[in-house]
mmCIF file of C-alpha atoms in Angstrom:
data_model
loop_
_atom_site.group_PDB
_atom_site.id
_atom_site.type_symbol
_atom_site.label_atom_id
_atom_site.label_comp_id
_atom_site.label_asym_id
_atom_site.label_seq_id
_atom_site.Cartn_x
_atom_site.Cartn_y
_atom_site.Cartn_z
ATOM 1 C CA UNK T 1 153.136 90.219 67.523
ATOM 2 C CA UNK T 2 156.737 90.878 68.436
ATOM 3 C CA UNK T 3 157.672 90.898 64.559
ATOM 4 C CA UNK T 4 155.693 94.092 64.084
ATOM 5 C CA UNK T 5 156.841 97.629 64.775
ATOM 6 C CA UNK T 6 155.168 101.066 65.209
ATOM 7 C CA UNK T 7 155.301 102.878 62.012
ATOM 8 C CA UNK T 8 155.641 99.643 59.951
ATOM 9 C CA UNK T 9 152.845 98.889 57.427
ATOM 10 C CA UNK T 10 150.566 96.282 58.697
ATOM 11 C CA UNK T 11 150.752 92.942 56.792
ATOM 12 C CA UNK T 12 147.705 91.509 55.022
ATOM 13 C CA UNK T 13 144.850 91.203 57.617
ATOM 14 C CA UNK T 14 141.952 89.141 56.678
ATOM 15 C CA UNK T 15 139.515 86.594 58.165
ATOM 16 C CA UNK T 16 136.395 84.605 57.726
ATOM 17 C CA UNK T 17 133.046 86.245 58.542
ATOM 18 C CA UNK T 18 130.269 84.071 60.028
ATOM 19 C CA UNK T 19 128.711 83.865 56.592
ATOM 20 C CA UNK T 20 132.018 82.252 55.267
ATOM 21 C CA UNK T 21 133.098 85.179 53.162
ATOM 22 C CA UNK T 22 136.623 86.479 53.422
ATOM 23 C CA UNK T 23 136.860 90.053 54.829
ATOM 24 C CA UNK T 24 140.123 91.999 54.016
ATOM 25 C CA UNK T 25 141.184 94.965 56.063
ATOM 26 C CA UNK T 26 142.152 96.858 52.921
ATOM 27 C CA UNK T 27 138.604 97.748 52.555
ATOM 28 C CA UNK T 28 139.129 99.831 55.688
ATOM 29 C CA UNK T 29 141.820 102.095 54.247
ATOM 30 C CA UNK T 30 140.923 105.664 55.286
ATOM 31 C CA UNK T 31 139.979 104.485 58.769
ATOM 32 C CA UNK T 32 141.911 104.287 62.057
ATOM 33 C CA UNK T 33 141.304 100.571 62.835
ATOM 34 C CA UNK T 34 141.488 98.795 66.216
ATOM 35 C CA UNK T 35 142.629 95.206 65.800
ATOM 36 C CA UNK T 36 141.441 92.780 68.635
ATOM 37 C CA UNK T 37 142.600 89.208 68.988
ATOM 38 C CA UNK T 38 141.052 86.980 71.668
ATOM 39 C CA UNK T 39 139.997 83.495 72.665
ATOM 40 C CA UNK T 40 136.834 82.214 74.222
ATOM 41 C CA UNK T 41 139.101 80.636 76.726
ATOM 42 C CA UNK T 42 140.436 83.997 77.957
ATOM 43 C CA UNK T 43 140.079 84.310 81.737
ATOM 44 C CA UNK T 44 138.377 87.811 81.334
ATOM 45 C CA UNK T 45 136.881 87.260 77.787
ATOM 46 C CA UNK T 46 133.511 88.740 78.872
ATOM 47 C CA UNK T 47 134.959 91.779 80.513
ATOM 48 C CA UNK T 48 137.295 92.376 77.642
ATOM 49 C CA UNK T 49 134.370 92.075 75.206
ATOM 50 C CA UNK T 50 132.490 94.721 77.323
ATOM 51 C CA UNK T 51 135.479 97.002 77.238
ATOM 52 C CA UNK T 52 135.729 96.921 73.410
ATOM 53 C CA UNK T 53 131.866 97.350 73.226
ATOM 54 C CA UNK T 54 132.300 100.557 75.204
ATOM 55 C CA UNK T 55 134.823 101.864 72.838
ATOM 56 C CA UNK T 56 132.490 100.928 69.913
ATOM 57 C CA UNK T 57 129.680 102.858 71.558
ATOM 58 C CA UNK T 58 131.913 105.763 71.960
ATOM 59 C CA UNK T 59 133.614 105.849 68.615
ATOM 60 C CA UNK T 60 131.687 103.471 66.438
ATOM 61 C CA UNK T 61 129.560 106.029 64.674
ATOM 62 C CA UNK T 62 132.791 107.726 63.392
ATOM 63 C CA UNK T 63 133.211 107.092 59.681
ATOM 64 C CA UNK T 64 137.036 107.182 60.170
ATOM 65 C CA UNK T 65 137.212 104.492 62.739
ATOM 66 C CA UNK T 66 136.577 100.595 62.678
ATOM 67 C CA UNK T 67 137.052 97.567 64.827
ATOM 68 C CA UNK T 68 138.239 94.116 63.618
ATOM 69 C CA UNK T 69 138.116 91.371 66.057
ATOM 70 C CA UNK T 70 139.537 87.940 65.412
ATOM 71 C CA UNK T 71 138.803 84.720 67.503
ATOM 72 C CA UNK T 72 141.549 82.055 67.545
ATOM 73 C CA UNK T 73 139.041 79.237 67.984
ATOM 74 C CA UNK T 74 138.210 76.804 65.176
ATOM 75 C CA UNK T 75 135.289 77.403 62.986
ATOM 76 C CA UNK T 76 132.613 75.383 64.940
ATOM 77 C CA UNK T 77 133.495 77.274 68.215
ATOM 78 C CA UNK T 78 133.575 80.666 66.432
ATOM 79 C CA UNK T 79 130.263 79.982 64.773
ATOM 80 C CA UNK T 80 128.734 78.875 68.099
ATOM 81 C CA UNK T 81 129.869 82.197 69.735
ATOM 82 C CA UNK T 82 128.408 84.364 66.833
ATOM 83 C CA UNK T 83 125.103 82.424 66.960
ATOM 84 C CA UNK T 84 125.021 82.783 70.684
ATOM 85 C CA UNK T 85 125.490 86.552 70.450
ATOM 86 C CA UNK T 86 123.116 86.933 67.587
ATOM 87 C CA UNK T 87 122.746 88.912 64.509
ATOM 88 C CA UNK T 88 123.127 92.315 65.845
ATOM 89 C CA UNK T 89 126.440 91.371 67.318
ATOM 90 C CA UNK T 90 128.070 89.714 64.307
ATOM 91 C CA UNK T 91 126.618 91.864 61.494
ATOM 92 C CA UNK T 92 128.059 95.259 62.325
ATOM 93 C CA UNK T 93 129.845 97.006 59.469
ATOM 94 C CA UNK T 94 132.002 99.198 61.775
ATOM 95 C CA UNK T 95 132.967 96.252 64.020
ATOM 96 C CA UNK T 96 133.909 93.148 62.140
ATOM 97 C CA UNK T 97 133.915 89.818 64.057
ATOM 98 C CA UNK T 98 136.137 87.289 62.208
ATOM 99 C CA UNK T 99 137.952 84.007 62.374
ATOM 100 C CA UNK T 100 141.460 83.546 61.229
ATOM 101 C CA UNK T 101 142.058 82.389 57.753
ATOM 102 C CA UNK T 102 144.775 79.902 58.795
ATOM 103 C CA UNK T 103 146.886 79.186 61.837
ATOM 104 C CA UNK T 104 150.272 79.546 60.044
ATOM 105 C CA UNK T 105 151.805 80.033 56.590
ATOM 106 C CA UNK T 106 151.532 77.324 54.072
ATOM 107 C CA UNK T 107 154.979 76.400 53.103
ATOM 108 C CA UNK T 108 153.783 75.515 49.567
ATOM 109 C CA UNK T 109 152.670 78.960 48.996
ATOM 110 C CA UNK T 110 156.109 80.803 48.542
ATOM 111 C CA UNK T 111 154.485 83.971 47.098
ATOM 112 C CA UNK T 112 151.898 84.242 49.798
ATOM 113 C CA UNK T 113 151.755 87.821 51.396
ATOM 114 C CA UNK T 114 152.674 88.272 54.986
ATOM 115 C CA UNK T 115 149.746 87.974 57.464
ATOM 116 C CA UNK T 116 148.818 87.980 61.064
ATOM 117 C CA UNK T 117 148.421 84.255 61.793
ATOM 118 C CA UNK T 118 146.823 82.698 64.713
ATOM 119 C CA UNK T 119 150.194 81.098 65.434
ATOM 120 C CA UNK T 120 151.479 84.639 66.267
ATOM 121 C CA UNK T 121 149.212 84.438 69.372
ATOM 122 C CA UNK T 122 150.720 81.670 71.683
ATOM 123 C CA UNK T 123 148.154 80.071 73.998
ATOM 124 C CA UNK T 124 147.288 82.305 76.952
ATOM 125 C CA UNK T 125 148.574 85.463 75.191
ATOM 126 C CA UNK T 126 145.274 86.845 74.325
ATOM 127 C CA UNK T 127 143.656 89.478 74.360
ATOM 128 C CA UNK T 128 145.991 91.388 72.091
ATOM 129 C CA UNK T 129 145.242 94.975 70.898
ATOM 130 C CA UNK T 130 146.812 96.662 68.023
ATOM 131 C CA UNK T 131 145.899 100.032 66.317
ATOM 132 C CA UNK T 132 146.566 100.934 62.662
ATOM 133 C CA UNK T 133 146.266 104.367 61.087
ATOM 134 C CA UNK T 134 144.220 105.307 58.011
ATOM 135 C CA UNK T 135 147.094 104.114 55.785
ATOM 136 C CA UNK T 136 147.367 100.826 57.742
ATOM 137 C CA UNK T 137 150.604 101.546 59.495
ATOM 138 C CA UNK T 138 150.863 100.436 63.078
ATOM 139 C CA UNK T 139 150.169 103.293 65.579
ATOM 140 C CA UNK T 140 150.308 101.039 68.538
ATOM 141 C CA UNK T 141 151.241 97.388 69.190
ATOM 142 C CA UNK T 142 150.358 95.165 72.120
ATOM 143 C CA UNK T 143 148.336 97.879 73.919
ATOM 144 C CA UNK T 144 148.072 97.040 77.533
ATOM 145 C CA UNK T 145 144.481 96.283 78.562
ATOM 146 C CA UNK T 146 144.407 99.119 81.060
ATOM 147 C CA UNK T 147 145.717 101.610 78.497
ATOM 148 C CA UNK T 148 143.398 100.667 75.579
ATOM 149 C CA UNK T 149 140.833 103.522 76.042
ATOM 150 C CA UNK T 150 143.547 106.169 76.717
ATOM 151 C CA UNK T 151 145.479 104.924 73.651
ATOM 152 C CA UNK T 152 142.480 105.301 71.449
ATOM 153 C CA UNK T 153 141.614 108.760 72.847
ATOM 154 C CA UNK T 154 145.073 109.867 72.066
ATOM 155 C CA UNK T 155 144.932 109.024 68.493
ATOM 156 C CA UNK T 156 141.328 109.735 67.846
ATOM 157 C CA UNK T 157 141.143 112.905 69.735
ATOM 158 C CA UNK T 158 144.597 114.355 69.512
ATOM 159 C CA UNK T 159 143.649 117.967 70.334
ATOM 160 C CA UNK T 160 141.387 116.986 73.355
ATOM 161 C CA UNK T 161 142.399 118.755 76.512
ATOM 162 C CA UNK T 162 144.347 116.506 78.860
ATOM 163 C CA UNK T 163 142.888 115.806 82.340
ATOM 164 C CA UNK T 164 144.505 117.474 85.315
ATOM 165 C CA UNK T 165 146.375 114.605 87.163
ATOM 166 C CA UNK T 166 145.789 116.250 90.538
#
């Protein structure tokens, strides 16, 4: 994700839903969107999933906030994970769970729009968290795991009183 910068417009972000349909992030214009990228092979996958679920429980009812998660696994592994988790997990409108469209750009498609590709995520580099604003410009890139909730609080509750550090 090193090619992206805070303030820069996000590239085309889309993925396959478990029903095989393509979901495009542009339908979330007007919402602050947390993008999560992970692998079932992540050492702390379950813990990271629970962390994002807590964020979803805290902010998921807000009409101006969405979560879009991408799994880097191939289609069979992705579908197995969705089936294991069940309908309530994969069918949430405010929290999309997707699989990448492709690993890398097709050199034959010279006019293809820029995207985030699974090849942007080297093995062992997940989870990766990014935040885009309502116009789909990057607010935060490569948010550290331990800063995820604080970063979201900062952008979703900008006028909230700050905790006393003492």
